[in-house]
């Protein structure tokens, strides 16, 4: 990997904690961790099947427990209604503060209103969906630009303009829209120079694969199977998968059989041909597309190791645990949040899998077994 493959920073992101100043109450909630009376912190993260949130949950729980808090850590399975119910239940149990990585603007608004009514600090994290401030994980525009540039780098030696398909996340996710817009700015410059042709996903609505976060992975797989199917019109030579779940779906489409083509064998055997075929009509094997995705989920890392994915743009969310724990303590004290620096995205290529993902214990060797 060249030094340009892993940029040190794509612009610092200011950290702003959004919280409701209030008194704190005692709790008898079911939690894990210490019992020394520092308080209970509820944490609701989007989904446990996304390694970024799983690793953040582990790291944040460990950091808060090290500071003497008990932790009620829950995952919302990609469903906003479930996440709001989790936050409401944390308030009902009298937990001292809530950290919420919201799935939607509506979820955040409802949870924030409930927290105000309960007099409990709510720290919005990951995305500033309502303009009230949040502890930011990473700028989605920086992710989009990094992914688009990684794609252009991967196809730089292509002899002809490359047909590019762009897949984004759910239509109700403002981060997905922001990431798509930033990526298209980069790709459109390359399109103007004749290096690429954007044949799918040129606008946010057509790029979005689903209407809700929980549907993104399966919808991405279906979209990829359709777009990448052999066609007389275009041959997609590159795919930009803007999102971790989007990337998992694209990888599944490229590495597993298409269930739509799996049919039960006919009970009647086909008759033997009476004459040998006069010529070989087997189509030439299709050249797989260049794929640039995001995240460090096991299927993505395995696909990167095996050459199915050319690069992934990765953020180590474990680095986010300390700033979030600091924001919790400042919110409980009624003080302004401390300044910090969000973890920065890295563009990771195949030859850095061991250094970035295995040596850091983000994934284990057994996670990558076929």
Short mmCIF file of C-alpha atoms in Angstrom, two decimals:
data_model
loop_
_atom_site.label_atom_id
_atom_site.label_comp_id
_atom_site.label_asym_id
_atom_site.label_seq_id
_atom_site.Cartn_x
_atom_site.Cartn_y
_atom_site.Cartn_z
CA UNK A 1 0.00 0.00 0.00
CA UNK A 2 1.25 3.45 -0.87
CA UNK A 3 1.08 6.19 1.73
CA UNK A 4 -1.80 7.72 -0.21
CA UNK A 5 -3.86 4.59 0.40
CA UNK A 6 -4.28 5.44 4.09
CA UNK A 7 -4.73 9.20 4.51
CA UNK A 8 -3.92 10.49 7.97
CA UNK A 9 -6.92 12.77 8.02
CA UNK A 10 -9.73 13.96 5.81
CA UNK A 11 -10.43 17.09 7.83
CA UNK A 12 -10.98 17.41 11.54
CA UNK A 13 -14.53 17.06 12.75
CA UNK A 14 -15.52 19.18 15.71
CA UNK A 15 -17.17 17.31 18.52
CA UNK A 16 -20.27 18.89 19.98
CA UNK A 17 -22.30 17.13 22.64
CA UNK A 18 -26.02 17.71 22.58
CA UNK A 19 -27.58 17.25 25.97
CA UNK A 20 -30.41 18.34 28.16
CA UNK A 21 -29.29 19.92 31.43
CA UNK A 22 -31.18 18.36 34.27
CA UNK A 23 -30.92 16.62 37.58
CA UNK A 24 -30.11 12.93 37.75
CA UNK A 25 -32.10 10.24 39.46
CA UNK A 26 -31.31 6.92 41.05
CA UNK A 27 -32.04 3.73 39.19
CA UNK A 28 -32.71 0.08 39.71
CA UNK A 29 -32.32 -0.81 36.02
CA UNK A 30 -30.94 -4.14 34.85
CA UNK A 31 -27.41 -3.30 33.83
CA UNK A 32 -23.90 -4.65 33.61
CA UNK A 33 -20.73 -3.37 35.23
CA UNK A 34 -19.74 -1.92 38.55
CA UNK A 35 -21.90 -1.27 41.61
CA UNK A 36 -20.15 1.72 43.16
CA UNK A 37 -22.95 4.22 42.74
CA UNK A 38 -21.62 6.45 39.94
CA UNK A 39 -24.82 5.96 37.99
CA UNK A 40 -26.30 4.07 35.05
CA UNK A 41 -25.84 5.10 31.44
CA UNK A 42 -28.21 3.82 28.76
CA UNK A 43 -26.71 3.33 25.32
CA UNK A 44 -28.81 2.60 22.22
CA UNK A 45 -26.91 1.79 19.02
CA UNK A 46 -28.40 1.11 15.57
CA UNK A 47 -27.69 -2.58 15.01
CA UNK A 48 -25.53 -5.39 16.35
CA UNK A 49 -24.94 -6.93 12.90
CA UNK A 50 -22.85 -3.91 11.91
CA UNK A 51 -19.36 -4.40 13.32
CA UNK A 52 -18.78 -0.66 13.61
CA UNK A 53 -21.61 -0.36 16.13
CA UNK A 54 -20.75 -3.65 17.83
CA UNK A 55 -17.15 -2.54 18.38
CA UNK A 56 -18.28 0.90 19.56
CA UNK A 57 -20.69 -0.70 22.03
CA UNK A 58 -17.96 -2.89 23.45
CA UNK A 59 -15.45 -0.03 23.73
CA UNK A 60 -17.89 2.52 25.13
CA UNK A 61 -19.25 0.05 27.67
CA UNK A 62 -15.73 -0.77 28.80
CA UNK A 63 -14.78 2.91 29.06
CA UNK A 64 -17.88 3.88 31.03
CA UNK A 65 -17.50 0.93 33.41
CA UNK A 66 -13.86 1.89 33.96
CA UNK A 67 -15.13 5.29 35.12
CA UNK A 68 -17.48 3.68 37.63
CA UNK A 69 -20.77 3.65 35.73
CA UNK A 70 -23.06 0.78 35.04
CA UNK A 71 -24.08 0.39 31.40
CA UNK A 72 -27.38 -0.62 29.82
CA UNK A 73 -26.25 -1.35 26.24
CA UNK A 74 -28.91 -2.15 23.64
CA UNK A 75 -29.08 -2.47 19.85
CA UNK A 76 -32.11 -1.44 17.79
CA UNK A 77 -31.94 -3.95 14.89
CA UNK A 78 -32.05 -1.10 12.39
CA UNK A 79 -35.57 -0.10 13.41
CA UNK A 80 -36.38 3.43 14.59
CA UNK A 81 -39.48 2.40 16.52
CA UNK A 82 -37.47 -0.18 18.42
CA UNK A 83 -34.81 2.39 19.21
CA UNK A 84 -37.31 4.91 20.55
CA UNK A 85 -38.88 2.19 22.71
CA UNK A 86 -35.42 1.39 24.08
CA UNK A 87 -34.78 5.04 24.95
CA UNK A 88 -38.22 5.40 26.53
CA UNK A 89 -37.64 2.26 28.61
CA UNK A 90 -34.27 3.61 29.79
CA UNK A 91 -36.01 6.77 30.96
CA UNK A 92 -38.76 4.76 32.66
CA UNK A 93 -36.10 2.81 34.55
CA UNK A 94 -34.61 6.07 35.80
CA UNK A 95 -31.23 5.80 34.11
CA UNK A 96 -28.97 8.79 34.63
CA UNK A 97 -28.11 9.63 31.00
CA UNK A 98 -28.69 8.22 27.54
CA UNK A 99 -26.29 7.95 24.61
CA UNK A 100 -28.23 7.59 21.37
CA UNK A 101 -26.87 6.98 17.88
CA UNK A 102 -30.18 7.73 16.16
CA UNK A 103 -31.51 5.85 13.18
CA UNK A 104 -33.60 8.77 11.93
CA UNK A 105 -34.52 12.38 12.58
CA UNK A 106 -37.91 11.30 13.88
CA UNK A 107 -36.38 8.84 16.36
CA UNK A 108 -34.03 11.51 17.66
CA UNK A 109 -36.77 14.14 17.98
CA UNK A 110 -39.07 11.81 19.91
CA UNK A 111 -36.28 10.59 22.19
CA UNK A 112 -35.06 14.13 22.84
CA UNK A 113 -38.56 15.28 23.78
CA UNK A 114 -38.99 12.32 26.14
CA UNK A 115 -35.60 13.03 27.73
CA UNK A 116 -36.51 16.70 28.30
CA UNK A 117 -39.76 15.65 29.93
CA UNK A 118 -37.91 13.19 32.16
CA UNK A 119 -35.14 15.66 33.04
CA UNK A 120 -32.40 13.28 31.83
CA UNK A 121 -29.38 14.26 29.70
CA UNK A 122 -29.46 12.80 26.20
CA UNK A 123 -26.22 12.73 24.24
CA UNK A 124 -26.96 12.48 20.53
CA UNK A 125 -24.07 10.78 18.82
CA UNK A 126 -22.91 9.83 15.37
CA UNK A 127 -25.00 12.23 13.33
CA UNK A 128 -26.35 15.74 13.86
CA UNK A 129 -29.73 14.99 12.35
CA UNK A 130 -31.71 17.89 13.79
CA UNK A 131 -29.13 20.66 13.92
CA UNK A 132 -29.09 20.65 17.72
CA UNK A 133 -25.57 19.24 17.84
CA UNK A 134 -24.16 15.76 18.27
CA UNK A 135 -20.92 14.01 19.11
CA UNK A 136 -19.96 13.27 15.51
CA UNK A 137 -18.44 9.93 14.53
CA UNK A 138 -17.16 11.11 11.17
CA UNK A 139 -18.24 13.50 8.46
CA UNK A 140 -20.32 11.50 5.94
CA UNK A 141 -19.13 13.84 3.19
CA UNK A 142 -15.52 12.90 4.00
CA UNK A 143 -16.47 9.23 3.70
CA UNK A 144 -18.14 9.81 0.33
CA UNK A 145 -15.17 11.72 -1.06
CA UNK A 146 -12.71 9.13 0.19
CA UNK A 147 -14.68 6.27 -1.37
CA UNK A 148 -15.05 8.01 -4.72
CA UNK A 149 -11.35 8.84 -4.84
CA UNK A 150 -10.45 5.26 -3.94
CA UNK A 151 -12.60 4.07 -6.84
CA UNK A 152 -10.91 6.43 -9.28
CA UNK A 153 -7.51 5.29 -8.05
CA UNK A 154 -8.53 1.64 -8.54
CA UNK A 155 -9.57 2.18 -12.18
CA UNK A 156 -6.86 4.69 -13.08
CA UNK A 157 -5.17 2.26 -15.49
CA UNK A 158 -8.37 1.23 -17.30
CA UNK A 159 -7.88 1.71 -21.07
CA UNK A 160 -11.43 2.96 -21.70
CA UNK A 161 -14.02 4.96 -19.77
CA UNK A 162 -15.44 2.78 -17.00
CA UNK A 163 -19.17 2.40 -16.46
CA UNK A 164 -19.82 3.04 -12.76
CA UNK A 165 -22.85 2.09 -10.65
CA UNK A 166 -23.40 3.94 -7.37
CA UNK A 167 -25.40 2.35 -4.56
CA UNK A 168 -26.43 4.29 -1.46
CA UNK A 169 -28.32 3.44 1.74
CA UNK A 170 -31.89 4.20 2.74
CA UNK A 171 -33.89 7.16 1.47
CA UNK A 172 -34.72 8.37 4.99
CA UNK A 173 -31.05 8.57 6.09
CA UNK A 174 -29.64 12.12 5.77
CA UNK A 175 -26.09 10.75 6.11
CA UNK A 176 -26.61 8.54 3.06
CA UNK A 177 -27.75 11.56 1.05
CA UNK A 178 -24.77 13.63 2.20
CA UNK A 179 -22.30 10.85 1.45
CA UNK A 180 -23.79 10.34 -2.02
CA UNK A 181 -23.62 14.05 -2.87
CA UNK A 182 -19.95 14.25 -1.86
CA UNK A 183 -19.06 11.12 -3.83
CA UNK A 184 -20.84 12.40 -6.93
CA UNK A 185 -18.89 15.65 -6.83
CA UNK A 186 -15.70 13.61 -7.22
CA UNK A 187 -17.10 11.23 -9.83
CA UNK A 188 -18.70 13.96 -11.92
CA UNK A 189 -15.32 15.64 -12.35
CA UNK A 190 -13.94 12.35 -13.63
CA UNK A 191 -16.97 11.92 -15.86
CA UNK A 192 -16.39 15.35 -17.39
CA UNK A 193 -12.84 14.30 -18.27
CA UNK A 194 -14.07 11.08 -19.88
CA UNK A 195 -12.61 8.68 -17.31
CA UNK A 196 -15.96 7.28 -16.14
CA UNK A 197 -19.62 7.06 -17.11
CA UNK A 198 -22.12 7.00 -14.25
CA UNK A 199 -24.68 4.51 -15.53
CA UNK A 200 -26.65 3.95 -12.29
CA UNK A 201 -27.20 5.97 -9.12
CA UNK A 202 -26.36 9.41 -10.50
CA UNK A 203 -28.94 11.02 -8.19
CA UNK A 204 -29.70 10.30 -4.55
CA UNK A 205 -33.15 8.86 -5.13
CA UNK A 206 -32.05 6.36 -7.77
CA UNK A 207 -28.92 5.42 -5.81
CA UNK A 208 -30.84 4.66 -2.60
CA UNK A 209 -31.58 0.94 -2.39
CA UNK A 210 -34.21 0.90 0.39
CA UNK A 211 -36.75 2.93 2.32
CA UNK A 212 -35.50 1.98 5.80
CA UNK A 213 -32.11 1.10 7.34
CA UNK A 214 -33.12 -2.47 8.22
CA UNK A 215 -33.73 -3.24 4.54
CA UNK A 216 -30.47 -1.88 3.14
CA UNK A 217 -28.32 -5.02 3.10
CA UNK A 218 -30.83 -7.29 1.40
CA UNK A 219 -31.93 -4.53 -0.98
CA UNK A 220 -28.30 -3.84 -1.93
CA UNK A 221 -27.77 -7.50 -2.75
CA UNK A 222 -30.84 -7.55 -4.96
CA UNK A 223 -29.89 -4.28 -6.67
CA UNK A 224 -26.36 -5.54 -7.33
CA UNK A 225 -27.59 -8.79 -8.86
CA UNK A 226 -29.86 -6.81 -11.18
CA UNK A 227 -27.42 -4.08 -12.17
CA UNK A 228 -24.47 -6.43 -12.63
CA UNK A 229 -26.40 -8.98 -14.70
CA UNK A 230 -25.08 -9.40 -18.27
CA UNK A 231 -26.56 -6.80 -20.59
CA UNK A 232 -26.26 -5.84 -24.23
CA UNK A 233 -26.43 -2.15 -23.31
CA UNK A 234 -23.75 -1.64 -20.67
CA UNK A 235 -21.23 -3.63 -18.72
CA UNK A 236 -20.77 -2.14 -15.27
CA UNK A 237 -17.06 -2.08 -14.62
CA UNK A 238 -17.05 -0.53 -11.16
CA UNK A 239 -19.36 -0.30 -8.15
CA UNK A 240 -19.27 2.33 -5.43
CA UNK A 241 -21.04 0.95 -2.35
CA UNK A 242 -21.75 3.91 -0.08
CA UNK A 243 -22.31 2.34 3.33
CA UNK A 244 -21.32 -0.65 5.41
CA UNK A 245 -24.61 -2.51 4.93
CA UNK A 246 -24.59 -1.57 1.24
CA UNK A 247 -21.13 -3.09 0.94
CA UNK A 248 -22.18 -6.31 2.65
CA UNK A 249 -25.07 -6.63 0.21
CA UNK A 250 -22.87 -6.08 -2.84
CA UNK A 251 -20.33 -8.59 -1.53
CA UNK A 252 -23.09 -11.16 -1.04
CA UNK A 253 -24.25 -10.65 -4.62
CA UNK A 254 -20.73 -11.23 -5.92
CA UNK A 255 -19.79 -14.19 -3.74
CA UNK A 256 -22.96 -16.29 -3.35
CA UNK A 257 -25.28 -18.02 -5.82
CA UNK A 258 -28.24 -16.04 -7.08
CA UNK A 259 -31.33 -17.57 -5.44
CA UNK A 260 -33.39 -16.40 -8.41
CA UNK A 261 -31.44 -18.77 -10.63
CA UNK A 262 -31.71 -21.75 -8.28
CA UNK A 263 -34.42 -24.04 -9.62
CA UNK A 264 -35.46 -27.54 -8.64
CA UNK A 265 -34.25 -30.17 -11.11
CA UNK A 266 -36.81 -31.35 -13.59
CA UNK A 267 -38.28 -34.77 -12.74
CA UNK A 268 -37.92 -35.74 -16.40
CA UNK A 269 -34.43 -36.02 -17.77
CA UNK A 270 -33.70 -33.97 -20.86
CA UNK A 271 -33.21 -36.06 -23.98
CA UNK A 272 -29.68 -36.67 -25.16
CA UNK A 273 -28.74 -34.59 -28.18
CA UNK A 274 -28.80 -36.61 -31.37
CA UNK A 275 -25.86 -34.72 -32.86
CA UNK A 276 -22.84 -33.08 -31.29
CA UNK A 277 -22.84 -29.33 -31.16
CA UNK A 278 -21.12 -27.80 -34.13
CA UNK A 279 -19.52 -24.97 -32.18
CA UNK A 280 -18.79 -23.90 -28.63
CA UNK A 281 -21.47 -21.45 -27.53
CA UNK A 282 -20.23 -21.07 -23.95
CA UNK A 283 -20.11 -17.32 -23.22
CA UNK A 284 -16.83 -15.81 -22.19
CA UNK A 285 -16.50 -15.40 -18.42
CA UNK A 286 -17.55 -11.98 -17.21
CA UNK A 287 -14.83 -9.77 -15.77
CA UNK A 288 -15.87 -8.93 -12.20
CA UNK A 289 -16.34 -5.24 -11.41
CA UNK A 290 -14.01 -3.14 -9.34
CA UNK A 291 -15.75 -2.61 -5.99
CA UNK A 292 -15.00 0.06 -3.41
CA UNK A 293 -17.03 -0.16 -0.22
CA UNK A 294 -16.88 0.90 3.40
CA UNK A 295 -16.60 -0.63 6.83
CA UNK A 296 -14.78 -3.56 8.36
CA UNK A 297 -17.46 -6.23 8.72
CA UNK A 298 -16.13 -9.77 8.37
CA UNK A 299 -17.67 -10.37 4.90
CA UNK A 300 -16.17 -7.09 3.67
CA UNK A 301 -12.70 -7.81 5.06
CA UNK A 302 -12.81 -11.35 3.68
CA UNK A 303 -13.80 -10.00 0.26
CA UNK A 304 -10.98 -7.45 0.45
CA UNK A 305 -8.48 -10.18 1.33
CA UNK A 306 -9.72 -12.33 -1.55
CA UNK A 307 -9.68 -9.53 -4.13
CA UNK A 308 -13.47 -9.26 -4.56
CA UNK A 309 -13.33 -5.75 -3.08
CA UNK A 310 -10.54 -3.40 -4.21
CA UNK A 311 -10.67 -1.07 -1.20
CA UNK A 312 -12.79 -0.22 1.80
CA UNK A 313 -13.00 3.08 3.64
CA UNK A 314 -12.85 2.27 7.32
CA UNK A 315 -13.39 4.16 10.57
CA UNK A 316 -12.28 2.56 13.85
CA UNK A 317 -15.23 3.46 16.04
CA UNK A 318 -13.41 2.25 19.16
CA UNK A 319 -11.55 5.57 19.08
CA UNK A 320 -14.90 7.24 19.66
CA UNK A 321 -15.42 5.71 23.10
CA UNK A 322 -13.36 8.18 25.13
CA UNK A 323 -14.91 11.35 23.61
CA UNK A 324 -18.38 9.92 24.15
CA UNK A 325 -17.63 9.00 27.77
CA UNK A 326 -16.23 12.52 28.29
CA UNK A 327 -19.42 14.00 26.84
CA UNK A 328 -21.51 11.87 29.21
CA UNK A 329 -19.60 13.11 32.25
CA UNK A 330 -19.79 16.74 31.12
CA UNK A 331 -23.54 16.41 30.49
CA UNK A 332 -24.10 14.94 33.95
CA UNK A 333 -22.09 17.79 35.47
CA UNK A 334 -24.01 20.38 33.47
CA UNK A 335 -20.82 21.61 31.78
CA UNK A 336 -20.08 22.28 28.11
CA UNK A 337 -18.67 19.29 26.23
CA UNK A 338 -14.89 18.98 25.87
CA UNK A 339 -13.25 19.50 22.50
CA UNK A 340 -11.93 16.41 20.77
CA UNK A 341 -11.16 14.96 17.34
CA UNK A 342 -13.35 12.37 15.67
CA UNK A 343 -11.72 9.19 14.35
CA UNK A 344 -10.67 9.69 10.76
CA UNK A 345 -11.44 7.37 7.82
CA UNK A 346 -8.75 5.19 6.28
CA UNK A 347 -8.75 3.82 2.75
CA UNK A 348 -7.63 0.22 3.19
CA UNK A 349 -6.42 -1.95 0.33
CA UNK A 350 -5.80 -5.69 0.18
CA UNK A 351 -2.21 -5.63 1.39
CA UNK A 352 -3.19 -3.83 4.62
CA UNK A 353 -5.81 -6.32 5.84
CA UNK A 354 -3.51 -7.81 8.45
CA UNK A 355 -2.14 -4.51 9.75
CA UNK A 356 -5.45 -2.67 9.96
CA UNK A 357 -7.98 -5.35 10.83
CA UNK A 358 -6.20 -8.37 12.31
CA UNK A 359 -3.35 -6.80 14.28
CA UNK A 360 -5.79 -4.38 15.89
CA UNK A 361 -8.19 -7.23 16.79
CA UNK A 362 -11.01 -5.58 14.86
CA UNK A 363 -11.59 -9.01 13.35
CA UNK A 364 -10.07 -12.38 14.18
CA UNK A 365 -8.59 -14.86 11.74
CA UNK A 366 -11.46 -17.25 12.44
CA UNK A 367 -13.95 -14.49 11.50
CA UNK A 368 -12.52 -14.58 7.99
CA UNK A 369 -12.84 -18.34 7.49
CA UNK A 370 -14.80 -19.30 4.38
#
